[in-house]
Amino acid sequence: MCGITGWMTNDGAPVEERLLKHMTDQIAHRGPDGDGYFNGGDIALGHRRLSIIDIDGGKQPMYCEKKEIILSYNGEIYNYQALRRELEGLGHRFKTASDTEVVLMSYKQWGETCVERLRGMFAFAVWDSQKQTLFIARDRVGIKPLYYSFLPSGDFVFASELKAVLAHPHLPRVLRLDALEDYLTLGYVPDPKTILEHVHKLPPATTLTLKKGSKAPTMRVYWT
């Protein structure tokens, strides 16, 4: 189990790295073996790592060689060895033995459709500096959680757990009454709702793409 966080500002203002680290610290229990951060100014990614595959080589966020693609990933890809062989056959070269790098290279090769090839449990975020897009995705049945919110400023934040999103001081704390009814009736809050008005869960088998400067994400269901 690992944990991811991220923050994209809407107006080009720089991300407060101190605050991103504070958000990421809220999920330190998901990744006690280390943390890492990417700060690209108005886009930043955080990561807490539980080391399982390639303990020394799988540090995150992970970059492509030219650093045009950055990945923060939580999960396990069951078919990563087969995908690695396929990607090597297409000319990609790997520096680690981790499944994280397979996810990174899969995005580099196939773009957003890479999720259709992944077999496993995952939630991840990719910053594509060439396309100027943030791409987040969740596994087919939603084993790994992923929460997101558009703040009143238009900034976009996301994390593996609600408590990390709540660590942002500009998030409105407004109880969602129909979600409370769901909880009292069902014992849980169904996707994409959460107990708060301004926070949503990315549904299973769904991706979200957000262009820098936009408040209108593109969402796609890639499996049923």
Short mmCIF file of N, CA, C and O in Angstrom, two decimals, residues 137-223:
data_model
loop_
_atom_site.label_atom_id
_atom_site.label_comp_id
_atom_site.label_asym_id
_atom_site.label_seq_id
_atom_site.Cartn_x
_atom_site.Cartn_y
_atom_site.Cartn_z
N ALA A 137 -6.23 8.03 -12.70
CA ALA A 137 -6.96 6.82 -13.07
C ALA A 137 -7.11 5.91 -11.86
O ALA A 137 -6.28 5.92 -10.94
N ARG A 138 -8.16 5.08 -11.93
CA ARG A 138 -8.45 4.13 -10.87
C ARG A 138 -8.72 2.75 -11.48
O ARG A 138 -9.26 2.66 -12.59
N ASP A 139 -8.38 1.70 -10.75
CA ASP A 139 -8.51 0.34 -11.28
C ASP A 139 -9.96 -0.05 -11.53
O ASP A 139 -10.90 0.63 -11.13
N ARG A 140 -10.12 -1.18 -12.18
CA ARG A 140 -11.42 -1.59 -12.70
C ARG A 140 -12.52 -1.70 -11.65
O ARG A 140 -13.67 -1.34 -11.90
N VAL A 141 -12.22 -2.24 -10.50
CA VAL A 141 -13.26 -2.42 -9.49
C VAL A 141 -13.08 -1.51 -8.28
O VAL A 141 -13.78 -1.65 -7.28
N GLY A 142 -12.14 -0.58 -8.36
CA GLY A 142 -12.00 0.42 -7.32
C GLY A 142 -11.38 -0.08 -6.03
O GLY A 142 -11.77 0.34 -4.94
N ILE A 143 -10.41 -0.98 -6.14
CA ILE A 143 -9.73 -1.48 -4.94
C ILE A 143 -8.94 -0.36 -4.28
O ILE A 143 -8.95 -0.20 -3.06
N LYS A 144 -8.25 0.42 -5.10
CA LYS A 144 -7.47 1.54 -4.59
C LYS A 144 -8.28 2.84 -4.65
O LYS A 144 -8.87 3.16 -5.68
N PRO A 145 -8.34 3.59 -3.56
CA PRO A 145 -9.19 4.78 -3.52
C PRO A 145 -8.52 6.01 -4.14
O PRO A 145 -7.29 6.10 -4.20
N LEU A 146 -9.34 6.95 -4.57
CA LEU A 146 -8.81 8.21 -5.09
C LEU A 146 -9.89 9.29 -4.95
O LEU A 146 -10.98 9.17 -5.53
N TYR A 147 -9.57 10.33 -4.18
CA TYR A 147 -10.49 11.43 -3.90
C TYR A 147 -9.97 12.69 -4.59
O TYR A 147 -8.76 12.89 -4.70
N TYR A 148 -10.92 13.56 -5.03
CA TYR A 148 -10.49 14.81 -5.65
C TYR A 148 -11.48 15.92 -5.35
O TYR A 148 -12.64 15.68 -4.98
N SER A 149 -11.01 17.16 -5.54
CA SER A 149 -11.85 18.32 -5.28
C SER A 149 -11.38 19.51 -6.11
O SER A 149 -10.17 19.70 -6.31
N PHE A 150 -12.35 20.28 -6.60
CA PHE A 150 -12.06 21.61 -7.14
C PHE A 150 -12.34 22.61 -6.02
O PHE A 150 -13.48 22.73 -5.55
N LEU A 151 -11.31 23.30 -5.59
CA LEU A 151 -11.45 24.29 -4.53
C LEU A 151 -12.16 25.54 -5.06
O LEU A 151 -12.28 25.71 -6.28
N PRO A 152 -12.66 26.41 -4.18
CA PRO A 152 -13.32 27.63 -4.64
C PRO A 152 -12.45 28.48 -5.57
O PRO A 152 -12.98 29.18 -6.44
N SER A 153 -11.16 28.40 -5.42
CA SER A 153 -10.23 29.14 -6.28
C SER A 153 -10.12 28.55 -7.67
O SER A 153 -9.55 29.17 -8.57
N GLY A 154 -10.62 27.32 -7.85
CA GLY A 154 -10.46 26.61 -9.11
C GLY A 154 -9.30 25.64 -9.09
O GLY A 154 -9.12 24.85 -10.02
N ASP A 155 -8.49 25.69 -8.03
CA ASP A 155 -7.39 24.73 -7.89
C ASP A 155 -7.95 23.31 -7.77
O ASP A 155 -9.04 23.10 -7.23
N PHE A 156 -7.19 22.36 -8.28
CA PHE A 156 -7.58 20.95 -8.27
C PHE A 156 -6.64 20.20 -7.34
O PHE A 156 -5.41 20.28 -7.47
N VAL A 157 -7.20 19.48 -6.37
CA VAL A 157 -6.38 18.68 -5.46
C VAL A 157 -6.93 17.26 -5.43
O VAL A 157 -8.12 17.03 -5.64
N PHE A 158 -6.05 16.30 -5.16
CA PHE A 158 -6.48 14.91 -5.07
C PHE A 158 -5.57 14.15 -4.12
O PHE A 158 -4.45 14.59 -3.81
N ALA A 159 -6.04 13.00 -3.65
CA ALA A 159 -5.26 12.19 -2.72
C ALA A 159 -5.89 10.81 -2.58
O ALA A 159 -7.04 10.59 -2.94
N SER A 160 -5.11 9.92 -1.99
CA SER A 160 -5.57 8.55 -1.77
C SER A 160 -6.61 8.45 -0.67
O SER A 160 -7.36 7.46 -0.62
N GLU A 161 -6.63 9.43 0.24
CA GLU A 161 -7.59 9.39 1.33
C GLU A 161 -8.19 10.77 1.54
O GLU A 161 -7.56 11.80 1.25
N LEU A 162 -9.40 10.78 2.05
CA LEU A 162 -10.13 12.03 2.29
C LEU A 162 -9.37 12.94 3.26
O LEU A 162 -9.36 14.16 3.09
N LYS A 163 -8.71 12.34 4.26
CA LYS A 163 -8.03 13.16 5.26
C LYS A 163 -6.91 14.02 4.66
O LYS A 163 -6.63 15.11 5.15
N ALA A 164 -6.30 13.54 3.58
CA ALA A 164 -5.26 14.33 2.94
C ALA A 164 -5.84 15.52 2.20
O ALA A 164 -5.28 16.62 2.21
N VAL A 165 -6.99 15.34 1.54
CA VAL A 165 -7.67 16.45 0.88
C VAL A 165 -8.15 17.46 1.93
O VAL A 165 -8.05 18.68 1.74
N LEU A 166 -8.66 16.95 3.04
CA LEU A 166 -9.13 17.82 4.12
C LEU A 166 -8.02 18.65 4.73
O LEU A 166 -8.30 19.67 5.37
N ALA A 167 -6.77 18.24 4.55
CA ALA A 167 -5.66 19.00 5.11
C ALA A 167 -5.45 20.32 4.40
O ALA A 167 -4.73 21.19 4.90
N HIS A 168 -6.06 20.50 3.22
CA HIS A 168 -5.96 21.79 2.51
C HIS A 168 -6.89 22.80 3.18
O HIS A 168 -8.10 22.56 3.27
N PRO A 169 -6.39 23.92 3.64
CA PRO A 169 -7.21 24.85 4.42
C PRO A 169 -8.31 25.54 3.62
O PRO A 169 -9.24 26.08 4.20
N HIS A 170 -8.24 25.53 2.29
CA HIS A 170 -9.23 26.22 1.47
C HIS A 170 -10.38 25.31 1.04
O HIS A 170 -11.26 25.74 0.29
N LEU A 171 -10.39 24.08 1.50
CA LEU A 171 -11.48 23.18 1.17
C LEU A 171 -12.69 23.47 2.06
O LEU A 171 -12.59 23.40 3.28
N PRO A 172 -13.86 23.78 1.47
CA PRO A 172 -15.06 24.01 2.30
C PRO A 172 -15.48 22.73 3.03
O PRO A 172 -15.50 21.65 2.43
N ARG A 173 -15.77 22.85 4.31
CA ARG A 173 -16.23 21.71 5.10
C ARG A 173 -17.75 21.74 5.17
O ARG A 173 -18.34 22.23 6.12
N VAL A 174 -18.39 21.24 4.12
CA VAL A 174 -19.85 21.26 4.03
C VAL A 174 -20.35 19.83 3.95
O VAL A 174 -20.01 19.10 3.00
N LEU A 175 -21.15 19.42 4.91
CA LEU A 175 -21.68 18.06 4.94
C LEU A 175 -22.67 17.86 3.80
O LEU A 175 -23.53 18.70 3.55
N ARG A 176 -22.56 16.73 3.13
CA ARG A 176 -23.49 16.39 2.05
C ARG A 176 -24.61 15.53 2.63
O ARG A 176 -24.39 14.38 3.00
N LEU A 177 -25.82 16.08 2.70
CA LEU A 177 -26.89 15.44 3.43
C LEU A 177 -27.37 14.15 2.76
O LEU A 177 -27.70 13.17 3.44
N ASP A 178 -27.42 14.12 1.42
CA ASP A 178 -27.85 12.87 0.78
C ASP A 178 -26.81 11.77 0.96
O ASP A 178 -27.15 10.58 1.01
N ALA A 179 -25.54 12.16 1.10
CA ALA A 179 -24.50 11.17 1.38
C ALA A 179 -24.65 10.64 2.81
O ALA A 179 -24.40 9.45 3.07
N LEU A 180 -25.04 11.51 3.71
CA LEU A 180 -25.30 11.07 5.08
C LEU A 180 -26.47 10.08 5.11
O LEU A 180 -26.41 9.05 5.81
N GLU A 181 -27.52 10.35 4.32
CA GLU A 181 -28.63 9.41 4.21
C GLU A 181 -28.16 8.06 3.66
O GLU A 181 -28.57 7.00 4.14
N ASP A 182 -27.29 8.10 2.64
CA ASP A 182 -26.72 6.86 2.09
C ASP A 182 -25.99 6.07 3.17
O ASP A 182 -26.14 4.85 3.28
N TYR A 183 -25.20 6.80 3.95
CA TYR A 183 -24.40 6.12 4.97
C TYR A 183 -25.29 5.46 6.02
O TYR A 183 -25.06 4.32 6.44
N LEU A 184 -26.33 6.17 6.44
CA LEU A 184 -27.21 5.63 7.47
C LEU A 184 -28.05 4.46 6.93
O LEU A 184 -28.43 3.56 7.67
N THR A 185 -28.31 4.47 5.62
CA THR A 185 -29.10 3.41 5.00
C THR A 185 -28.26 2.21 4.60
O THR A 185 -28.63 1.06 4.85
N LEU A 186 -27.11 2.49 3.97
CA LEU A 186 -26.30 1.43 3.37
C LEU A 186 -25.07 1.05 4.19
O LEU A 186 -24.51 -0.02 3.99
N GLY A 187 -24.65 1.95 5.06
CA GLY A 187 -23.43 1.71 5.82
C GLY A 187 -22.18 2.21 5.11
O GLY A 187 -21.07 2.02 5.59
N TYR A 188 -22.37 2.85 3.95
CA TYR A 188 -21.24 3.44 3.22
C TYR A 188 -21.80 4.50 2.28
O TYR A 188 -23.02 4.60 2.10
N VAL A 189 -20.91 5.28 1.67
CA VAL A 189 -21.31 6.33 0.72
C VAL A 189 -20.90 5.88 -0.68
O VAL A 189 -19.70 5.73 -0.95
N PRO A 190 -21.85 5.64 -1.58
CA PRO A 190 -21.50 5.15 -2.93
C PRO A 190 -20.72 6.18 -3.74
O PRO A 190 -20.93 7.38 -3.60
N ASP A 191 -19.85 5.68 -4.62
CA ASP A 191 -19.16 6.55 -5.59
C ASP A 191 -20.21 7.20 -6.50
O ASP A 191 -21.23 6.62 -6.79
N PRO A 192 -19.96 8.41 -6.97
CA PRO A 192 -18.77 9.24 -6.77
C PRO A 192 -18.90 10.19 -5.58
O PRO A 192 -18.05 11.07 -5.41
N LYS A 193 -19.94 10.04 -4.77
CA LYS A 193 -20.14 10.94 -3.65
C LYS A 193 -19.16 10.64 -2.51
O LYS A 193 -18.63 9.54 -2.40
N THR A 194 -18.96 11.65 -1.66
CA THR A 194 -18.33 11.46 -0.36
C THR A 194 -19.22 12.14 0.66
O THR A 194 -20.26 12.71 0.31
N ILE A 195 -18.81 12.12 1.89
CA ILE A 195 -19.62 12.73 2.95
C ILE A 195 -19.59 14.25 2.87
O ILE A 195 -20.38 14.93 3.53
N LEU A 196 -18.71 14.81 2.02
CA LEU A 196 -18.59 16.27 1.87
C LEU A 196 -19.07 16.72 0.49
O LEU A 196 -18.87 16.01 -0.51
N GLU A 197 -19.67 17.90 0.45
CA GLU A 197 -20.20 18.45 -0.79
C GLU A 197 -19.14 18.65 -1.87
O GLU A 197 -19.39 18.43 -3.05
N HIS A 198 -17.96 19.10 -1.47
CA HIS A 198 -16.96 19.54 -2.45
C HIS A 198 -15.88 18.51 -2.74
O HIS A 198 -14.89 18.84 -3.40
N VAL A 199 -16.04 17.30 -2.24
CA VAL A 199 -15.07 16.24 -2.49
C VAL A 199 -15.78 15.07 -3.16
O VAL A 199 -16.90 14.71 -2.77
N HIS A 200 -15.12 14.48 -4.16
CA HIS A 200 -15.70 13.37 -4.91
C HIS A 200 -14.71 12.21 -4.94
O HIS A 200 -13.49 12.41 -4.84
N LYS A 201 -15.24 11.02 -5.11
CA LYS A 201 -14.41 9.84 -5.36
C LYS A 201 -14.39 9.58 -6.86
O LYS A 201 -15.44 9.59 -7.50
N LEU A 202 -13.21 9.36 -7.39
CA LEU A 202 -13.15 8.91 -8.78
C LEU A 202 -13.72 7.51 -8.84
O LEU A 202 -13.26 6.62 -8.12
N PRO A 203 -14.74 7.26 -9.66
CA PRO A 203 -15.35 5.94 -9.69
C PRO A 203 -14.39 4.87 -10.22
O PRO A 203 -13.42 5.20 -10.91
N PRO A 204 -14.66 3.61 -9.93
CA PRO A 204 -13.84 2.53 -10.49
C PRO A 204 -13.85 2.57 -12.02
O PRO A 204 -14.81 3.05 -12.64
N ALA A 205 -12.77 2.09 -12.61
CA ALA A 205 -12.65 1.98 -14.07
C ALA A 205 -12.87 3.32 -14.77
O ALA A 205 -13.42 3.37 -15.87
N THR A 206 -12.43 4.39 -14.13
CA THR A 206 -12.65 5.73 -14.67
C THR A 206 -11.33 6.50 -14.67
O THR A 206 -10.52 6.36 -13.76
N THR A 207 -11.16 7.31 -15.70
CA THR A 207 -10.02 8.22 -15.76
C THR A 207 -10.53 9.65 -15.80
O THR A 207 -11.66 9.92 -16.24
N LEU A 208 -9.68 10.57 -15.35
CA LEU A 208 -10.00 12.00 -15.39
C LEU A 208 -8.78 12.72 -15.95
O LEU A 208 -7.66 12.52 -15.48
N THR A 209 -9.02 13.54 -16.96
CA THR A 209 -7.96 14.34 -17.58
C THR A 209 -8.29 15.81 -17.43
O THR A 209 -9.40 16.25 -17.77
N LEU A 210 -7.33 16.56 -16.93
CA LEU A 210 -7.52 17.99 -16.71
C LEU A 210 -6.41 18.77 -17.39
O LEU A 210 -5.23 18.60 -17.08
N LYS A 211 -6.79 19.61 -18.33
CA LYS A 211 -5.85 20.48 -19.03
C LYS A 211 -5.48 21.64 -18.12
O LYS A 211 -6.33 22.18 -17.39
N LYS A 212 -4.22 22.03 -18.13
CA LYS A 212 -3.79 23.15 -17.30
C LYS A 212 -4.62 24.40 -17.63
O LYS A 212 -4.82 24.74 -18.79
N GLY A 213 -5.13 25.04 -16.57
CA GLY A 213 -5.92 26.24 -16.75
C GLY A 213 -7.40 26.01 -16.96
O GLY A 213 -8.17 26.96 -17.08
N SER A 214 -7.81 24.73 -17.01
CA SER A 214 -9.21 24.41 -17.26
C SER A 214 -9.91 24.00 -15.96
O SER A 214 -9.30 23.45 -15.06
N LYS A 215 -11.21 24.27 -15.89
CA LYS A 215 -12.03 23.81 -14.78
C LYS A 215 -12.99 22.70 -15.22
O LYS A 215 -13.88 22.31 -14.47
N ALA A 216 -12.81 22.23 -16.45
CA ALA A 216 -13.72 21.24 -17.01
C ALA A 216 -12.94 19.97 -17.35
O ALA A 216 -12.39 19.85 -18.46
N PRO A 217 -12.88 19.01 -16.43
CA PRO A 217 -12.15 17.79 -16.70
C PRO A 217 -12.90 16.88 -17.68
O PRO A 217 -14.13 16.96 -17.82
N THR A 218 -12.15 16.05 -18.37
CA THR A 218 -12.73 15.01 -19.21
C THR A 218 -12.66 13.69 -18.46
O THR A 218 -11.58 13.27 -18.03
N MET A 219 -13.82 13.04 -18.30
CA MET A 219 -13.86 11.77 -17.59
C MET A 219 -14.26 10.66 -18.57
O MET A 219 -15.12 10.87 -19.43
N ARG A 220 -13.62 9.51 -18.43
CA ARG A 220 -13.89 8.38 -19.33
C ARG A 220 -13.97 7.09 -18.54
O ARG A 220 -13.11 6.82 -17.70
N VAL A 221 -15.00 6.29 -18.80
CA VAL A 221 -15.12 4.95 -18.23
C VAL A 221 -14.48 3.98 -19.22
O VAL A 221 -14.89 3.93 -20.39
N TYR A 222 -13.46 3.25 -18.81
CA TYR A 222 -12.72 2.40 -19.74
C TYR A 222 -13.06 0.92 -19.62
O TYR A 222 -12.51 0.10 -20.38
N TRP A 223 -13.95 0.55 -18.72
CA TRP A 223 -14.31 -0.86 -18.54
C TRP A 223 -15.62 -0.96 -17.79
O TRP A 223 -15.92 -0.11 -16.96
#
